[in-house]
Each structure stands twice: as structure tokens, then as C-alpha cells.
XYZ file of C-alpha atoms in Angstrom:
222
model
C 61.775 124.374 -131.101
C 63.231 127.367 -132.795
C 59.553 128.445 -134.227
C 57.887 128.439 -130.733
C 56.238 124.720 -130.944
C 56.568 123.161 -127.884
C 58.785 119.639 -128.177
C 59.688 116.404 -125.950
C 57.271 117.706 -122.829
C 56.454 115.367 -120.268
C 52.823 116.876 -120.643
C 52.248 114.968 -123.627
C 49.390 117.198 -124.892
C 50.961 120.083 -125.671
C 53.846 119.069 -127.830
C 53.285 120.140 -130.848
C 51.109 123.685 -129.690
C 52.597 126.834 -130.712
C 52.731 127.656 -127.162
C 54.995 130.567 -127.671
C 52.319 132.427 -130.024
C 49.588 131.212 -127.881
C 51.417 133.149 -124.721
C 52.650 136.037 -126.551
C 48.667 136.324 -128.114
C 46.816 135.717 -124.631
C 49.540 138.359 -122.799
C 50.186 140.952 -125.425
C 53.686 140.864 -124.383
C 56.981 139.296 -125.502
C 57.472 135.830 -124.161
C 60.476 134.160 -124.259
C 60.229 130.119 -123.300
C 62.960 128.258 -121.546
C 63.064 124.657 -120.311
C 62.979 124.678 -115.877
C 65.458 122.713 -115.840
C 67.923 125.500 -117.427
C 66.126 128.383 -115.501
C 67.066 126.242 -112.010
C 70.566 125.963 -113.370
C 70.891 129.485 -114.449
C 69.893 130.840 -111.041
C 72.246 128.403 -108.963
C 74.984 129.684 -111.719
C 74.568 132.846 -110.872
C 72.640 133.042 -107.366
C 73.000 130.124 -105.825
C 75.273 127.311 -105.133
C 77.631 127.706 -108.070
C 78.587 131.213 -107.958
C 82.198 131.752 -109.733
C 82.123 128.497 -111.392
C 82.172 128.883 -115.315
C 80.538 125.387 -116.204
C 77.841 124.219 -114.226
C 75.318 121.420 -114.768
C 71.998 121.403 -112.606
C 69.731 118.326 -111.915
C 66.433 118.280 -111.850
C 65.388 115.049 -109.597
C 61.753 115.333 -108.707
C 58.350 114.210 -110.524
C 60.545 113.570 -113.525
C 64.682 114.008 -114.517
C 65.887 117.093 -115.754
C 69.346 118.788 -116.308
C 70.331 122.283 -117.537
C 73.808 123.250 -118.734
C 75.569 126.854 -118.434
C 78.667 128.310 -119.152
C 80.298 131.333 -118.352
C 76.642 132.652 -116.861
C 74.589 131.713 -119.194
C 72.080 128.593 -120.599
C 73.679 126.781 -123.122
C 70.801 124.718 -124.739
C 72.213 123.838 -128.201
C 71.005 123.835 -132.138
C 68.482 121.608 -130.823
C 67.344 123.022 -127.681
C 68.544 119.720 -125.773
C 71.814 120.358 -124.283
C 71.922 119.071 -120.595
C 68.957 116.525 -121.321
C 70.178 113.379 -119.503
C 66.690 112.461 -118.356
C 66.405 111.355 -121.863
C 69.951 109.435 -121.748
C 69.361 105.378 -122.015
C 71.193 103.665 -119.196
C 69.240 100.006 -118.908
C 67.744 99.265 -122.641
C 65.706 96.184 -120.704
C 64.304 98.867 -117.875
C 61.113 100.677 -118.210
C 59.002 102.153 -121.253
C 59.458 106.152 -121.265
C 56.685 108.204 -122.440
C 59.802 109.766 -124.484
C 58.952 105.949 -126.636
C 62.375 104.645 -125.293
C 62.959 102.561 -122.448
C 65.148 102.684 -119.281
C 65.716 106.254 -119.671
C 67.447 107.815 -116.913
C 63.667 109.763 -116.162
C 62.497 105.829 -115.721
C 64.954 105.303 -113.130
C 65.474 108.407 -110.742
C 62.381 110.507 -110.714
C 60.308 110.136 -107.282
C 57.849 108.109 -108.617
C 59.972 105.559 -110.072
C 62.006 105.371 -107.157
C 58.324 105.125 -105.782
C 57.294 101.987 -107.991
C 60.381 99.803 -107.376
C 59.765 99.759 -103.480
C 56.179 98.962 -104.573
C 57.369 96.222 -106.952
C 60.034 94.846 -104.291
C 56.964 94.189 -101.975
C 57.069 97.584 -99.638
C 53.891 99.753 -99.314
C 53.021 102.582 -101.193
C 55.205 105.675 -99.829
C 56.834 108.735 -100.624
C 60.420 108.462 -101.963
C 61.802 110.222 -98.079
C 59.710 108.187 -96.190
C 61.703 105.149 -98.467
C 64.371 107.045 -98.023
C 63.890 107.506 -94.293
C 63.074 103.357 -93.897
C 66.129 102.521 -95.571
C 68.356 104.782 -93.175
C 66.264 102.732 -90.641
C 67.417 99.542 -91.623
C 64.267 97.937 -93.347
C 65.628 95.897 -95.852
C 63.470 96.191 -98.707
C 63.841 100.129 -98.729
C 67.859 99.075 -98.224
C 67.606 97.295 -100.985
C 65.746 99.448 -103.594
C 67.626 102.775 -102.450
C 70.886 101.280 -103.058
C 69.943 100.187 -106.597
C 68.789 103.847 -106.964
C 71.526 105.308 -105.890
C 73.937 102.810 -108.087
C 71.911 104.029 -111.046
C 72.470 107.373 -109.663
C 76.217 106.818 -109.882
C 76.116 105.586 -113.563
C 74.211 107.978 -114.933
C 75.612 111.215 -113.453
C 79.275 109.562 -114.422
C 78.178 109.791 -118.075
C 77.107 113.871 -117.515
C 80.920 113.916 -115.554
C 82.457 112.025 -118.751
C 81.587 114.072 -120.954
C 81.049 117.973 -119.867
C 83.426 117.442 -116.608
C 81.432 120.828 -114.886
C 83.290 122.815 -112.591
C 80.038 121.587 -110.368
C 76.715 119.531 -110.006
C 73.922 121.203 -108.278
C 70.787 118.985 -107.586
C 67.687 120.405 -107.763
C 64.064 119.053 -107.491
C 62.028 117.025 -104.475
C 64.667 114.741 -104.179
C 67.446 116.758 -103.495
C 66.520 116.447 -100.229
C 67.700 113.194 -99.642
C 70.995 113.290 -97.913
C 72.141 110.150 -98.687
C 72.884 111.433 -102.445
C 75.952 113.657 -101.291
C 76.922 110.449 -99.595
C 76.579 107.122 -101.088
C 75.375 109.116 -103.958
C 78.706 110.833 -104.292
C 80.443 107.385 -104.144
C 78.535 105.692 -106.724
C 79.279 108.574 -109.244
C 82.811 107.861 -107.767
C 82.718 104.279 -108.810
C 81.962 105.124 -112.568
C 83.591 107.965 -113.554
C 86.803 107.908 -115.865
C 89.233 109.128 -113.164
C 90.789 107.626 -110.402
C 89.247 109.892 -108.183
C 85.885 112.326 -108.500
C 87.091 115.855 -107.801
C 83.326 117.060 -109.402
C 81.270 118.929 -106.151
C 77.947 117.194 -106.223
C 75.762 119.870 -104.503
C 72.370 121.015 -103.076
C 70.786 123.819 -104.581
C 70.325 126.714 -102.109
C 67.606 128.421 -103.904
C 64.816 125.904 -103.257
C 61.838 125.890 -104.997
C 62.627 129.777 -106.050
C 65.282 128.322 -108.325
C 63.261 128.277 -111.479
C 61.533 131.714 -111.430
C 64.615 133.350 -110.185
C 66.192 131.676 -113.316
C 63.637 132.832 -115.626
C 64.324 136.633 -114.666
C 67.756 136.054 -115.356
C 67.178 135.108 -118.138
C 67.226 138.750 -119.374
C 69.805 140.060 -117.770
């Protein structure tokens, strides 16, 4: 929020804390707060894996579903500090309850742990979304199953980002952007959805790793 307050965190306790006094009281320094999820896609804009490209959108797909937006080098977070937000973005109305107080957000759907809980819920044993990931490369047909409903949700929802910002480039960020089958049948699925004949967006790996955000927050100066 403009005044400091934190807003719409996934650590539910804090919204509403003036963190930005609290940090500037507790440092004696000036603090300046950004959203990760705009710090990773600052420092891939400008350091990483979309150098020289003016509009770039960065996913965050780990513990939950983030996105940044920047243009021409720097964040671009709106009036509302919620440009880029697609974690937040509705894509099954009937799908699970978000702590956001929606349901079937795209956060529901993608984050590790959901991807996590539907292998659970089709009847495979608790495991970590590459080791599903891993099984369904493998051939087991449960993780099959689940990954390829994950990946067609994948398509759907990064279509809608594509629709409507068309980015010079996608960078993924976040534990999952490991998994190799997202440049892949990933790729495709966006392919399927988008409003083109053809996807000509770069769906990317970040190459800044788990530096992304920090780097991002010292840019955030310059």
C-alpha cells in the first residue's frame, strides 16, 4: 500500500502491519519495500535472461504463484501495487479455496504444493513436485496424469498474461522452474490457448537462480 501497510501477503499475519515504519524504525535507515516477485523480474530484466527486451513478465512458481511486470528496465507495479499479480487471477471458480478468500486462483493450481496435493488426491504418495515430475517422465500413470492437468492449467493461465501484456518474454522463476517439461509441453499448452495462430512469446528459465530477488532489490535503486 502507498502508506507502508503491508497488503494481500501470503503470510496472513502481517497484512495490515505498517511494516515499512516498523523496518525503517528497527534499522534507522530508509527502506523501500517491493514485492519478490518484481525484484526477480527486475534482475532477469536487466541481469539475467531478458536483457534488451523492453517488456518482460517474470513468474514466480514455487511455494506459492507470483509474477512481476517491467518495462523499459524498470517495475511497473500500478496505482494499486498489483500489476503482474496473476497468482491472484481466477481460472477454475469450482477449484480450490485461496487464502486470498477466492477460489481456483491460479496460486491454487501451480504452486509446488498444490501440484503436491493433486498427486496426493489422485492416489500417489506424498512427494516433492520433481520427484512427481520425475515419475511422470517415468511413465507412472498417476504422476502422467496429474502433471498433464498441471501443465494444461499452466497453458491457460499464462495465455491470459500473453493476451493481455504480449511481453517481449516470460522468464520463470521459483522451485519449479526447474522442471523441464514446462519449456516443453508447457510451451505447447500456452500454445494451445493463446489468441494467435502461433506463440512467438520465449517462455524462459531464469539464469539468476535463487540470487534473482536480492539482485533485484539492489536494482531497485539504480
Amino acid at each position: 500500500a502507498r502508506d507502508g501497510t503491508l497488503k494481500n501477503s501470503n503470510t496472513t499475519c502481517l497484512n495490515g502491519r505498517p511494516v515499512h515504519a516498523d523496518l525503517e524504525r528497527r534499522l534507522g535507515l530508509p527502506v523501500r519495500l517491493e514485492n519478490d516477485a518484481d525484484c526477480f523480474a527486475l534482475a532477469e530484466a536487466r541481469d539475467g535472461a531478458a536483457v534488451g527486451r523492453a517488456l518482460v513478465f517474470g513468474v514466480i512458481l514455487g511455494t506459492g504463484v507470483g509474477g512481476g511486470l517491467v518495462i523499459d528496465g524498470r517495475v511497473r507495479a500500478g496505482p494499486q501495487h498489483i500489476a503482474g499479480e496473476w497468482g491472484h487471477h481466477t481460472i477454475d471458480p469450482a477449484g480450490p479455496e485461496c487464502y486470498c478468500g477466492q477460489r481456483g486462483c491460479v496460486e491454487t493450481l501451480l504452486s509446488g504444493p498444490a501440484l503436491e496435493a493433486a498427486y496426493r488426491a489422485a492416489g500417489g504418495s506424498t512427494a516433492p513436485a520433481a520427484e512427481i515430475a520425475a515419475r511422470a517422465a517415468a511413465g507412472e500413470a498417476t504422476a502422467a496424469a496429474v502433471v498433464q492437468r498441471y501443465l494444461d492449467w499452466f497453458g491457460r493461465a499464462l495465455a491470459n498474461v500473453i493476451d493481455i501484456l504480449d511481453p517481449d518474454v516470460v522468464v520463470v522463476g521459483g522451485g519449479l522452474s526447474n522442471l523441464d517439461v514446462l519449456y516443453t509441453q508447457g510451451r505447447d499448452a500456452v500454445a494451445r490457448y493463446v489468441f494467435n495462430d502461433e506463440l512467438t512469446t520465449p517462455i524462459v528459465a531464469n539464469r539468476l537462480g535463487d540470487s534473482a530477488g536480492v539482485i533485484g532489490a539492489a536494482l531497485l535503486t539504480v
